[in-house]
mmCIF file of C-alpha atoms and ligand atoms in Angstrom:
data_model
loop_
_atom_site.group_PDB
_atom_site.id
_atom_site.type_symbol
_atom_site.label_atom_id
_atom_site.label_comp_id
_atom_site.label_asym_id
_atom_site.label_seq_id
_atom_site.Cartn_x
_atom_site.Cartn_y
_atom_site.Cartn_z
ATOM 1 C CA MET A 221 -105.804 30.352 57.985
ATOM 2 C CA THR A 222 -107.729 33.478 59.671
ATOM 3 C CA ALA A 223 -111.318 32.930 59.851
ATOM 4 C CA THR A 224 -112.203 36.928 60.256
ATOM 5 C CA SER A 225 -112.845 39.234 56.865
ATOM 6 C CA PRO A 226 -109.575 41.198 56.439
ATOM 7 C CA ARG A 227 -109.634 44.727 58.150
ATOM 8 C CA PHE A 228 -108.160 47.515 56.143
ATOM 9 C CA GLY A 229 -106.296 50.620 57.921
ATOM 10 C CA ILE A 230 -104.225 53.648 56.685
ATOM 11 C CA TRP A 231 -100.943 55.152 58.113
ATOM 12 C CA ALA A 232 -101.679 58.668 58.971
ATOM 13 C CA VAL A 233 -99.227 60.878 57.351
ATOM 14 C CA VAL A 234 -97.457 62.228 60.509
ATOM 15 C CA HIS A 235 -94.641 63.090 58.228
ATOM 16 C CA GLY A 236 -96.051 64.621 55.231
ATOM 17 C CA SER A 237 -96.073 61.358 53.079
ATOM 18 C CA ARG A 238 -95.593 57.567 52.840
ATOM 19 C CA GLY A 239 -93.906 57.808 49.291
ATOM 20 C CA ALA A 240 -91.913 60.154 47.469
ATOM 21 C CA TYR A 241 -91.194 63.869 49.386
ATOM 22 C CA GLN A 242 -91.165 65.528 45.811
ATOM 23 C CA HIS A 243 -94.821 64.336 44.597
ATOM 24 C CA PRO A 244 -96.182 67.333 42.612
ATOM 25 C CA ASP A 245 -99.681 65.973 43.841
ATOM 26 C CA GLU A 246 -98.675 65.675 47.110
ATOM 27 C CA PRO A 247 -97.152 68.951 48.735
ATOM 28 C CA TYR A 248 -95.442 68.118 52.002
ATOM 29 C CA ASP A 249 -98.004 68.883 54.848
ATOM 30 C CA ALA A 250 -97.783 66.622 58.063
ATOM 31 C CA SER A 251 -100.153 69.234 59.645
ATOM 32 C CA TRP A 252 -102.918 67.997 62.159
ATOM 33 C CA GLU A 253 -105.442 69.440 60.053
ATOM 34 C CA ARG A 254 -104.810 67.408 57.088
ATOM 35 C CA ASN A 255 -104.556 64.386 58.921
ATOM 36 C CA ARG A 256 -107.584 64.857 61.036
ATOM 37 C CA ASP A 257 -109.434 65.024 57.675
ATOM 38 C CA LEU A 258 -107.665 62.167 56.354
ATOM 39 C CA VAL A 259 -108.625 60.069 59.292
ATOM 40 C CA LEU A 260 -112.523 61.210 58.923
ATOM 41 C CA ALA A 261 -112.513 60.375 55.366
ATOM 42 C CA ALA A 262 -111.007 57.147 55.943
ATOM 43 C CA GLU A 263 -113.674 56.327 58.373
ATOM 44 C CA GLU A 264 -116.201 57.703 56.155
ATOM 45 C CA LEU A 265 -114.979 55.587 53.215
ATOM 46 C CA GLY A 266 -115.225 52.507 55.219
ATOM 47 C CA TYR A 267 -111.458 52.017 56.623
ATOM 48 C CA ASP A 268 -111.304 50.095 59.762
ATOM 49 C CA SER A 269 -108.167 51.334 61.504
ATOM 50 C CA THR A 270 -105.478 53.710 61.388
ATOM 51 C CA LEU A 271 -101.896 53.784 62.492
ATOM 52 C CA ILE A 272 -100.059 57.003 63.861
ATOM 53 C CA ALA A 273 -96.252 56.354 63.983
ATOM 54 C CA GLN A 274 -94.435 57.918 66.389
ATOM 55 C CA HIS A 275 -91.257 60.190 65.938
ATOM 56 C CA THR A 276 -90.571 63.130 67.974
ATOM 57 C CA ILE A 277 -88.302 64.522 65.154
ATOM 58 C CA ASN A 278 -88.810 63.989 61.547
ATOM 59 C CA PRO A 279 -86.884 60.490 60.600
ATOM 60 C CA HIS A 280 -85.953 62.011 57.399
ATOM 61 C CA ILE A 281 -85.345 65.788 57.475
ATOM 62 C CA GLU A 282 -85.087 66.946 60.770
ATOM 63 C CA ASP A 283 -86.235 70.533 60.273
ATOM 64 C CA PHE A 284 -89.499 69.224 58.419
ATOM 65 C CA ASP A 285 -92.890 69.300 60.392
ATOM 66 C CA GLN A 286 -93.707 66.164 62.655
ATOM 67 C CA LEU A 287 -97.038 65.207 64.151
ATOM 68 C CA GLU A 288 -96.945 64.273 67.703
ATOM 69 C CA ALA A 289 -98.695 60.908 67.938
ATOM 70 C CA TRP A 290 -100.286 60.494 71.199
ATOM 71 C CA SER A 291 -102.047 64.248 71.231
ATOM 72 C CA ALA A 292 -103.159 63.781 67.744
ATOM 73 C CA ALA A 293 -104.438 59.994 68.945
ATOM 74 C CA ALA A 294 -106.621 61.627 71.485
ATOM 75 C CA ALA A 295 -107.912 64.251 69.260
ATOM 76 C CA ILE A 296 -108.919 61.672 66.535
ATOM 77 C CA ALA A 297 -110.427 59.584 69.205
ATOM 78 C CA ALA A 298 -112.959 62.462 70.094
ATOM 79 C CA LEU A 299 -113.905 63.219 67.003
ATOM 80 C CA THR A 300 -114.393 59.628 65.122
ATOM 81 C CA ASN A 301 -116.868 56.683 65.976
ATOM 82 C CA ARG A 302 -116.038 53.678 64.691
ATOM 83 C CA ILE A 303 -112.475 53.415 63.432
ATOM 84 C CA GLU A 304 -109.850 51.522 65.366
ATOM 85 C CA ILE A 305 -107.105 54.038 66.429
ATOM 86 C CA ILE A 306 -103.380 52.574 66.971
ATOM 87 C CA ALA A 307 -100.703 55.197 68.638
ATOM 88 C CA ALA A 308 -96.903 53.819 68.188
ATOM 89 C CA ILE A 309 -95.057 54.382 71.157
ATOM 90 C CA LYS A 310 -90.946 54.141 71.911
ATOM 91 C CA PRO A 311 -90.665 52.812 75.576
ATOM 92 C CA TYR A 312 -87.654 55.122 76.324
ATOM 93 C CA LEU A 313 -89.868 58.174 75.854
ATOM 94 C CA TYR A 314 -92.232 57.791 78.452
ATOM 95 C CA HIS A 315 -92.446 56.239 81.795
ATOM 96 C CA PRO A 316 -94.502 53.026 81.591
ATOM 97 C CA VAL A 317 -97.176 54.559 84.579
ATOM 98 C CA VAL A 318 -97.601 57.571 82.614
ATOM 99 C CA LEU A 319 -97.893 56.042 79.191
ATOM 100 C CA ALA A 320 -100.391 53.605 80.796
ATOM 101 C CA LYS A 321 -102.323 56.191 81.985
ATOM 102 C CA MET A 322 -102.596 58.140 78.500
ATOM 103 C CA ALA A 323 -103.513 54.991 76.981
ATOM 104 C CA LEU A 324 -106.405 54.596 79.332
ATOM 105 C CA GLY A 325 -107.371 58.074 78.791
ATOM 106 C CA ILE A 326 -107.367 57.682 74.843
ATOM 107 C CA GLU A 327 -109.335 54.240 75.218
ATOM 108 C CA ASN A 328 -112.019 56.066 77.232
ATOM 109 C CA ILE A 329 -112.354 58.883 74.843
ATOM 110 C CA SER A 330 -112.830 56.590 72.042
ATOM 111 C CA ARG A 331 -115.127 54.252 73.571
ATOM 112 C CA GLY A 332 -112.776 51.103 73.257
ATOM 113 C CA ARG A 333 -111.309 51.533 69.975
ATOM 114 C CA PHE A 334 -107.517 52.572 71.003
ATOM 115 C CA ALA A 335 -104.598 50.311 70.587
ATOM 116 C CA LEU A 336 -100.913 50.716 71.165
ATOM 117 C CA ASN A 337 -97.913 49.420 68.608
ATOM 118 C CA LEU A 338 -94.780 49.222 70.768
ATOM 119 C CA VAL A 339 -91.706 49.640 68.530
ATOM 120 C CA ASN A 340 -88.262 49.718 69.692
ATOM 121 C CA ALA A 341 -86.469 52.377 67.778
ATOM 122 C CA TRP A 342 -84.004 52.520 64.795
ATOM 123 C CA ASN A 343 -83.346 56.390 64.469
ATOM 124 C CA ARG A 344 -80.409 57.248 66.865
ATOM 125 C CA PRO A 345 -80.416 60.816 66.985
ATOM 126 C CA GLU A 346 -84.165 60.789 68.134
ATOM 127 C CA LEU A 347 -83.131 59.395 71.725
ATOM 128 C CA GLU A 348 -79.679 60.318 71.253
ATOM 129 C CA LYS A 349 -79.878 64.149 70.867
ATOM 130 C CA ALA A 350 -82.484 63.882 73.603
ATOM 131 C CA GLY A 351 -79.719 62.685 76.228
ATOM 132 C CA ILE A 352 -81.627 59.554 76.762
ATOM 133 C CA GLY A 353 -78.672 57.696 75.073
ATOM 134 C CA PHE A 354 -79.434 54.861 72.392
ATOM 135 C CA ALA A 355 -78.681 51.322 73.954
ATOM 136 C CA GLU A 356 -77.983 48.367 71.756
ATOM 137 C CA HIS A 357 -80.321 46.517 69.696
ATOM 138 C CA ASP A 358 -81.062 43.769 72.085
ATOM 139 C CA ASP A 359 -80.920 46.014 75.255
ATOM 140 C CA ARG A 360 -83.658 47.953 73.937
ATOM 141 C CA TYR A 361 -85.731 45.048 73.677
ATOM 142 C CA ALA A 362 -85.103 43.866 76.905
ATOM 143 C CA TYR A 363 -86.348 47.529 78.571
ATOM 144 C CA GLY A 364 -89.156 46.972 75.947
ATOM 145 C CA ARG A 365 -90.146 44.028 77.453
ATOM 146 C CA GLU A 366 -89.947 45.166 80.956
ATOM 147 C CA TRP A 367 -91.818 48.362 79.955
ATOM 148 C CA ILE A 368 -94.815 46.485 78.449
ATOM 149 C CA SER A 369 -95.270 43.934 81.412
ATOM 150 C CA VAL A 370 -95.409 47.004 83.138
ATOM 151 C CA VAL A 371 -97.692 48.970 80.955
ATOM 152 C CA SER A 372 -99.982 45.674 80.218
ATOM 153 C CA ARG A 373 -100.653 45.113 83.596
ATOM 154 C CA LEU A 374 -101.659 48.769 84.412
ATOM 155 C CA ILE A 375 -103.804 48.942 81.397
ATOM 156 C CA GLN A 376 -106.156 46.066 82.470
ATOM 157 C CA GLY A 377 -106.651 47.411 85.563
ATOM 158 C CA GLU A 378 -104.354 45.338 87.764
ATOM 159 C CA ARG A 379 -103.006 47.105 91.012
ATOM 160 C CA LEU A 380 -99.531 46.598 90.392
ATOM 161 C CA THR A 381 -96.037 45.852 92.549
ATOM 162 C CA TYR A 382 -93.413 45.629 89.833
ATOM 163 C CA LYS A 383 -89.477 45.670 90.661
ATOM 164 C CA GLY A 384 -87.270 45.080 87.764
ATOM 165 C CA LYS A 385 -83.638 46.012 86.458
ATOM 166 C CA HIS A 386 -85.335 49.158 85.295
ATOM 167 C CA PHE A 387 -88.712 50.043 86.969
ATOM 168 C CA ASP A 388 -89.866 49.771 90.523
ATOM 169 C CA VAL A 389 -93.701 50.374 90.665
ATOM 170 C CA ARG A 390 -95.479 50.113 93.655
ATOM 171 C CA ASP A 391 -99.065 49.303 94.845
ATOM 172 C CA TYR A 392 -100.159 51.415 91.727
ATOM 173 C CA ALA A 393 -103.612 51.145 90.170
ATOM 174 C CA LEU A 394 -105.125 53.332 87.314
ATOM 175 C CA ARG A 395 -108.891 54.314 87.556
ATOM 176 C CA PRO A 396 -110.788 53.790 85.614
ATOM 177 C CA ALA A 397 -109.674 51.262 83.553
ATOM 178 C CA SER A 398 -110.948 50.410 80.116
ATOM 179 C CA LEU A 399 -115.094 51.125 80.554
ATOM 180 C CA TYR A 400 -115.215 49.069 77.394
ATOM 181 C CA ARG A 401 -113.284 45.549 77.441
ATOM 182 C CA LYS A 402 -110.331 44.329 79.499
ATOM 183 C CA ARG A 403 -108.049 46.477 77.755
ATOM 184 C CA PRO A 404 -106.592 48.319 74.815
ATOM 185 C CA THR A 405 -105.019 46.253 72.380
ATOM 186 C CA ILE A 406 -101.440 45.860 71.772
ATOM 187 C CA TYR A 407 -99.702 45.635 68.441
ATOM 188 C CA VAL A 408 -95.864 44.846 68.160
ATOM 189 C CA GLY A 409 -93.941 46.348 65.023
ATOM 190 C CA GLY A 410 -90.632 44.876 64.402
ATOM 191 C CA GLU A 411 -88.877 41.675 62.836
ATOM 192 C CA SER A 412 -85.838 40.409 64.801
ATOM 193 C CA GLU A 413 -85.612 37.518 67.102
ATOM 194 C CA PRO A 414 -86.376 39.605 70.234
ATOM 195 C CA ALA A 415 -89.082 41.312 68.306
ATOM 196 C CA ARG A 416 -90.753 38.004 67.617
ATOM 197 C CA ALA A 417 -90.290 36.736 71.340
ATOM 198 C CA LEU A 418 -91.586 40.159 72.732
ATOM 199 C CA VAL A 419 -94.993 39.859 70.350
ATOM 200 C CA ALA A 420 -95.388 35.877 71.201
ATOM 201 C CA ASP A 421 -95.244 37.199 75.283
ATOM 202 C CA HIS A 422 -97.042 40.518 75.490
ATOM 203 C CA GLY A 423 -98.501 41.295 72.192
ATOM 204 C CA ASP A 424 -102.047 40.577 70.616
ATOM 205 C CA VAL A 425 -101.448 41.515 67.029
ATOM 206 C CA TRP A 426 -97.975 41.403 64.927
ATOM 207 C CA PHE A 427 -97.489 43.916 62.399
ATOM 208 C CA ILE A 428 -94.969 42.639 59.344
ATOM 209 C CA ASN A 429 -93.376 45.008 57.035
ATOM 210 C CA GLY A 430 -94.292 44.732 53.548
ATOM 211 C CA GLN A 431 -92.680 41.678 51.626
ATOM 212 C CA PRO A 432 -93.692 38.932 49.395
ATOM 213 C CA VAL A 433 -95.947 36.509 50.548
ATOM 214 C CA ALA A 434 -93.518 33.382 50.954
ATOM 215 C CA ASP A 435 -91.738 35.457 53.008
ATOM 216 C CA VAL A 436 -94.717 36.657 55.397
ATOM 217 C CA ALA A 437 -95.941 32.937 55.713
ATOM 218 C CA SER A 438 -92.734 31.980 57.246
ATOM 219 C CA LEU A 439 -92.496 34.758 59.519
ATOM 220 C CA ILE A 440 -95.850 34.040 60.510
ATOM 221 C CA ALA A 441 -95.126 30.048 60.789
ATOM 222 C CA ASP A 442 -92.368 30.765 63.104
ATOM 223 C CA VAL A 443 -94.389 33.325 65.650
ATOM 224 C CA ALA A 444 -97.380 31.371 65.765
ATOM 225 C CA ALA A 445 -95.735 28.318 66.724
ATOM 226 C CA ARG A 446 -94.401 29.720 69.894
ATOM 227 C CA PRO A 447 -95.804 28.955 73.104
ATOM 228 C CA ARG A 448 -98.292 31.272 74.666
ATOM 229 C CA THR A 449 -100.829 31.514 77.332
ATOM 230 C CA ALA A 450 -103.364 34.321 75.789
ATOM 231 C CA ALA A 451 -105.461 34.185 72.370
ATOM 232 C CA PRO A 452 -103.558 32.978 69.729
ATOM 233 C CA LEU A 453 -101.849 35.888 68.101
ATOM 234 C CA ARG A 454 -103.221 38.121 65.143
ATOM 235 C CA PHE A 455 -101.042 39.234 62.211
ATOM 236 C CA GLY A 456 -101.140 42.655 60.588
ATOM 237 C CA LEU A 457 -99.131 43.834 57.432
ATOM 238 C CA SER A 458 -97.797 46.995 56.199
ATOM 239 C CA ALA A 459 -97.969 47.945 52.327
ATOM 240 C CA PHE A 460 -98.401 50.453 49.879
ATOM 241 C CA VAL A 461 -100.869 50.037 46.729
ATOM 242 C CA VAL A 462 -100.835 51.188 43.366
ATOM 243 C CA ALA A 463 -104.103 49.827 41.869
ATOM 244 C CA ARG A 464 -105.013 50.614 38.574
ATOM 245 C CA GLU A 465 -107.714 49.684 35.857
ATOM 246 C CA THR A 466 -104.963 47.706 33.926
ATOM 247 C CA SER A 467 -101.847 45.865 35.475
ATOM 248 C CA GLU A 468 -99.804 48.017 32.648
ATOM 249 C CA GLN A 469 -101.450 51.132 34.086
ATOM 250 C CA ALA A 470 -100.304 50.016 37.496
ATOM 251 C CA ARG A 471 -96.626 49.184 36.501
ATOM 252 C CA ALA A 472 -96.449 52.689 34.763
ATOM 253 C CA GLU A 473 -97.573 54.362 37.971
ATOM 254 C CA HIS A 474 -95.145 52.686 39.961
ATOM 255 C CA GLU A 475 -92.222 53.476 37.890
ATOM 256 C CA HIS A 476 -93.369 57.049 38.136
ATOM 257 C CA LEU A 477 -93.589 56.793 41.735
ATOM 258 C CA LEU A 478 -90.109 54.969 42.041
ATOM 259 C CA ALA A 479 -88.421 57.651 39.893
ATOM 260 C CA LEU A 480 -90.040 60.441 42.100
ATOM 261 C CA ALA A 481 -88.926 58.395 45.293
ATOM 262 C CA ALA A 482 -85.192 57.835 43.610
ATOM 263 C CA LYS A 483 -85.199 62.025 44.181
ATOM 264 C CA ASP A 484 -85.114 61.444 47.839
ATOM 265 C CA ALA A 485 -81.803 59.673 47.350
ATOM 266 C CA PRO A 486 -79.875 62.391 49.826
ATOM 267 C CA MET A 487 -82.818 62.130 52.612
ATOM 268 C CA LYS A 488 -82.353 57.926 52.347
ATOM 269 C CA ALA A 489 -78.776 58.329 52.763
ATOM 270 C CA ILE A 490 -78.833 60.576 55.856
ATOM 271 C CA GLN A 491 -81.718 58.006 57.391
ATOM 272 C CA ARG A 492 -79.355 55.046 56.528
ATOM 273 C CA GLN A 493 -76.481 56.755 58.461
ATOM 274 C CA ASN A 494 -78.734 57.523 61.508
ATOM 275 C CA THR A 495 -80.227 53.935 61.420
ATOM 276 C CA ASP A 496 -78.989 51.066 64.001
ATOM 277 C CA PRO A 497 -77.423 48.806 61.567
ATOM 278 C CA LYS A 498 -78.497 45.594 63.653
ATOM 279 C CA VAL A 499 -82.443 46.742 62.994
ATOM 280 C CA VAL A 500 -83.713 43.690 61.065
ATOM 281 C CA MET A 501 -86.454 45.960 59.474
ATOM 282 C CA MET A 502 -84.251 47.966 57.372
ATOM 283 C CA GLN A 503 -82.253 45.016 56.108
ATOM 284 C CA THR A 504 -84.979 43.660 54.840
ATOM 285 C CA MET A 505 -85.829 46.918 53.176
ATOM 286 C CA GLN A 506 -82.772 46.998 51.241
ATOM 287 C CA LYS A 507 -83.974 43.932 49.501
ATOM 288 C CA THR A 508 -85.990 45.459 46.302
ATOM 289 C CA PRO A 509 -86.584 48.895 45.146
ATOM 290 C CA ARG A 510 -89.846 49.944 46.559
ATOM 291 C CA VAL A 511 -92.126 52.847 47.329
ATOM 292 C CA GLY A 512 -93.085 53.935 50.618
ATOM 293 C CA THR A 513 -92.466 52.834 53.982
ATOM 294 C CA ASN A 514 -92.192 49.234 55.954
ATOM 295 C CA GLY A 515 -91.901 47.356 53.133
ATOM 296 C CA GLY A 516 -94.119 49.609 51.151
ATOM 297 C CA THR A 517 -94.320 48.097 47.299
ATOM 298 C CA ALA A 518 -92.250 45.006 48.186
ATOM 299 C CA ALA A 519 -95.430 43.358 49.485
ATOM 300 C CA GLY A 520 -96.580 43.521 45.878
ATOM 301 C CA LEU A 521 -99.942 45.218 46.233
ATOM 302 C CA VAL A 522 -99.134 46.734 42.801
ATOM 303 C CA GLY A 523 -101.341 45.729 39.843
ATOM 304 C CA SER A 524 -104.816 45.991 38.376
ATOM 305 C CA TYR A 525 -108.100 46.205 40.976
ATOM 306 C CA ASP A 526 -108.369 42.267 40.088
ATOM 307 C CA GLU A 527 -104.920 41.537 41.089
ATOM 308 C CA VAL A 528 -104.213 43.322 44.232
ATOM 309 C CA ALA A 529 -107.784 42.309 45.350
ATOM 310 C CA ALA A 530 -106.298 38.413 44.468
ATOM 311 C CA ARG A 531 -103.233 39.247 46.159
ATOM 312 C CA ILE A 532 -105.077 40.400 49.584
ATOM 313 C CA SER A 533 -106.963 37.443 49.593
ATOM 314 C CA ILE A 534 -103.813 35.465 49.008
ATOM 315 C CA PHE A 535 -102.056 37.304 52.222
ATOM 316 C CA HIS A 536 -105.135 36.900 54.123
ATOM 317 C CA ALA A 537 -105.271 32.984 53.541
ATOM 318 C CA ALA A 538 -101.914 33.018 54.913
ATOM 319 C CA GLY A 539 -102.905 34.479 58.105
ATOM 320 C CA ILE A 540 -103.040 38.157 57.568
ATOM 321 C CA GLU A 541 -105.876 40.063 59.025
ATOM 322 C CA LEU A 542 -105.279 43.640 58.918
ATOM 323 C CA PHE A 543 -103.746 45.351 56.113
ATOM 324 C CA MET A 544 -102.194 48.960 57.168
ATOM 325 C CA LEU A 545 -102.057 50.763 53.725
ATOM 326 C CA GLN A 546 -99.617 53.346 52.217
ATOM 327 C CA PHE A 547 -100.836 55.438 49.088
ATOM 328 C CA GLN A 548 -99.717 58.677 47.418
ATOM 329 C CA PRO A 549 -101.374 60.919 46.815
ATOM 330 C CA PHE A 550 -102.800 59.983 49.870
ATOM 331 C CA GLU A 551 -106.469 60.912 49.895
ATOM 332 C CA ALA A 552 -107.214 60.265 46.143
ATOM 333 C CA GLU A 553 -105.629 56.901 46.041
ATOM 334 C CA MET A 554 -106.985 55.809 49.154
ATOM 335 C CA ARG A 555 -110.650 56.616 48.061
ATOM 336 C CA ARG A 556 -109.587 54.766 44.673
ATOM 337 C CA PHE A 557 -108.651 51.619 46.638
ATOM 338 C CA ALA A 558 -112.145 51.885 49.059
ATOM 339 C CA GLU A 559 -114.126 52.105 45.976
ATOM 340 C CA GLU A 560 -112.460 49.622 43.734
ATOM 341 C CA VAL A 561 -110.286 47.230 45.488
ATOM 342 C CA ILE A 562 -112.190 46.606 49.018
ATOM 343 C CA PRO A 563 -115.667 45.656 47.299
ATOM 344 C CA ARG A 564 -113.737 43.261 45.179
ATOM 345 C CA VAL A 565 -112.116 41.281 48.173
ATOM 346 C CA ARG A 566 -115.353 41.430 49.883
ATOM 347 C CA SER A 567 -117.469 39.942 46.898
ATOM 348 C CA ALA A 568 -114.801 37.106 46.314
ATOM 349 C CA GLN A 569 -114.999 36.412 50.123
ATOM 350 C CA ALA A 570 -118.457 35.996 50.120
ATOM 351 C CA GLU A 571 -118.248 33.438 46.806
ATOM 352 C CA ARG A 572 -115.738 31.546 48.896
ATOM 353 C CA ALA A 573 -118.286 31.579 52.153
ATOM 354 C CA ALA A 574 -121.253 30.820 49.682
ATOM 355 C CA GLN A 575 -119.124 27.638 47.932
ATOM 356 C CA SER A 576 -117.969 26.322 51.521
HETATM 357 C C1 FMN B 650 -96.239 48.692 60.896
HETATM 358 C C2 FMN B 650 -94.996 49.054 61.516
HETATM 359 C C3 FMN B 650 -95.034 50.274 62.271
HETATM 360 C C4 FMN B 650 -93.901 50.781 62.570
HETATM 361 N N1 FMN B 650 -94.007 52.219 63.368
HETATM 362 C C5 FMN B 650 -92.738 52.756 64.036
HETATM 363 C C6 FMN B 650 -92.952 54.110 64.571
HETATM 364 O O1 FMN B 650 -93.861 54.553 64.536
HETATM 365 N N2 FMN B 650 -91.534 54.819 64.904
HETATM 366 C C7 FMN B 650 -90.500 54.005 64.839
HETATM 367 O O2 FMN B 650 -89.283 54.582 65.122
HETATM 368 N N3 FMN B 650 -90.362 52.691 64.475
HETATM 369 C C8 FMN B 650 -91.325 52.258 63.672
HETATM 370 N N4 FMN B 650 -91.515 51.037 63.268
HETATM 371 C C9 FMN B 650 -90.261 50.037 63.310
HETATM 372 C C10 FMN B 650 -89.764 49.391 64.623
HETATM 373 O O3 FMN B 650 -89.452 50.369 65.407
HETATM 374 C C11 FMN B 650 -88.583 48.660 63.807
HETATM 375 O O4 FMN B 650 -88.868 47.644 63.286
HETATM 376 C C12 FMN B 650 -87.786 48.559 64.959
HETATM 377 O O5 FMN B 650 -86.544 49.158 65.233
HETATM 378 C C13 FMN B 650 -87.512 46.994 65.309
HETATM 379 O O6 FMN B 650 -86.309 46.466 64.619
HETATM 380 P P1 FMN B 650 -86.326 44.978 64.076
HETATM 381 O O7 FMN B 650 -86.904 45.057 63.139
HETATM 382 O O8 FMN B 650 -84.716 45.284 64.323
HETATM 383 O O9 FMN B 650 -87.027 44.438 65.354
HETATM 384 C C14 FMN B 650 -92.362 50.374 62.829
HETATM 385 C C15 FMN B 650 -92.721 48.781 62.498
HETATM 386 C C16 FMN B 650 -93.730 48.739 61.892
HETATM 387 C C17 FMN B 650 -93.587 47.106 61.162
#
């Protein structure tokens, strides 16, 4: 379905780990220094993108460290040269004029490599304890829709006058706008009906949680069929990779990680209590035991190097352009994937191109 080459990205470790919290080879570390070094290594290894999730408090254990997404994104932008930097944003946390200004700042620091990932919140205490309040699921999306319609016009340099239910912006223009392109890219994460409508109307790329390819294909078919005035939507997939020389080794490692992740059950129980039960993402994730966040190993990228490369090609043929990946221990496994799996995907692609 997609004509472009697959792109590969890494989730930054903003809350220390994307897998089990008690992995002996990945001590808890959500520091700026670790995240900086991780993204610099990813760029060096040839990764195309990084996603910096936004949580003002650690969504699993509130007293654990949590990296701040937007200040980290700006700093990473200044230190890197090629990699795309995507920072997540929950609309209730920032007025759209201020956020649009920040996005344009990072767009220009990164020389045209910045993107935002609009997410509409699931972790109740994050907003409630700040006194912001936690609106109902669809009301959060209605707010997010108004918010992004202000942000997307301001980040393309438009002089904006807007009056809606939540915002009243008069004769506002941000300078400089992007010095590199029309505006930063807009990703949207979320699976519910209002999330799908939102990305069709306002997004450039839809981030899908890790799940089997048939489910991903039907999600893509639903959203790709919606009317749109902008360029066709593109699609990204979140997934946790366990790749080894043989499928038996990969299966054994997956079992090992599942056993380690089981130790996090008390923490996961707190997370479930804090989660809005209407969030579709969490319902999807209850379906299969898995390692990783946002679907994790449910995407099936567990197997030999050849198997994982082949599954990536199948997802790509179904329309996934960007694979946003998680590993554990992150640094070592990210390197293994770059050395063993990406070349296999690229050579299979070159073979197919030569045949057609
Ligand atoms: C790739 C991806 C990244 C996400 N990043 C964040 C994030 O940084 N912070 C957050 O609170 N939620 C994040 N989410 C979760 C969305 O906020 C969640 O899907 C949202 O609450 C919408 O729920 P829905 O599935 O009911 O539409 C992410 C989701 C996806 C798919």
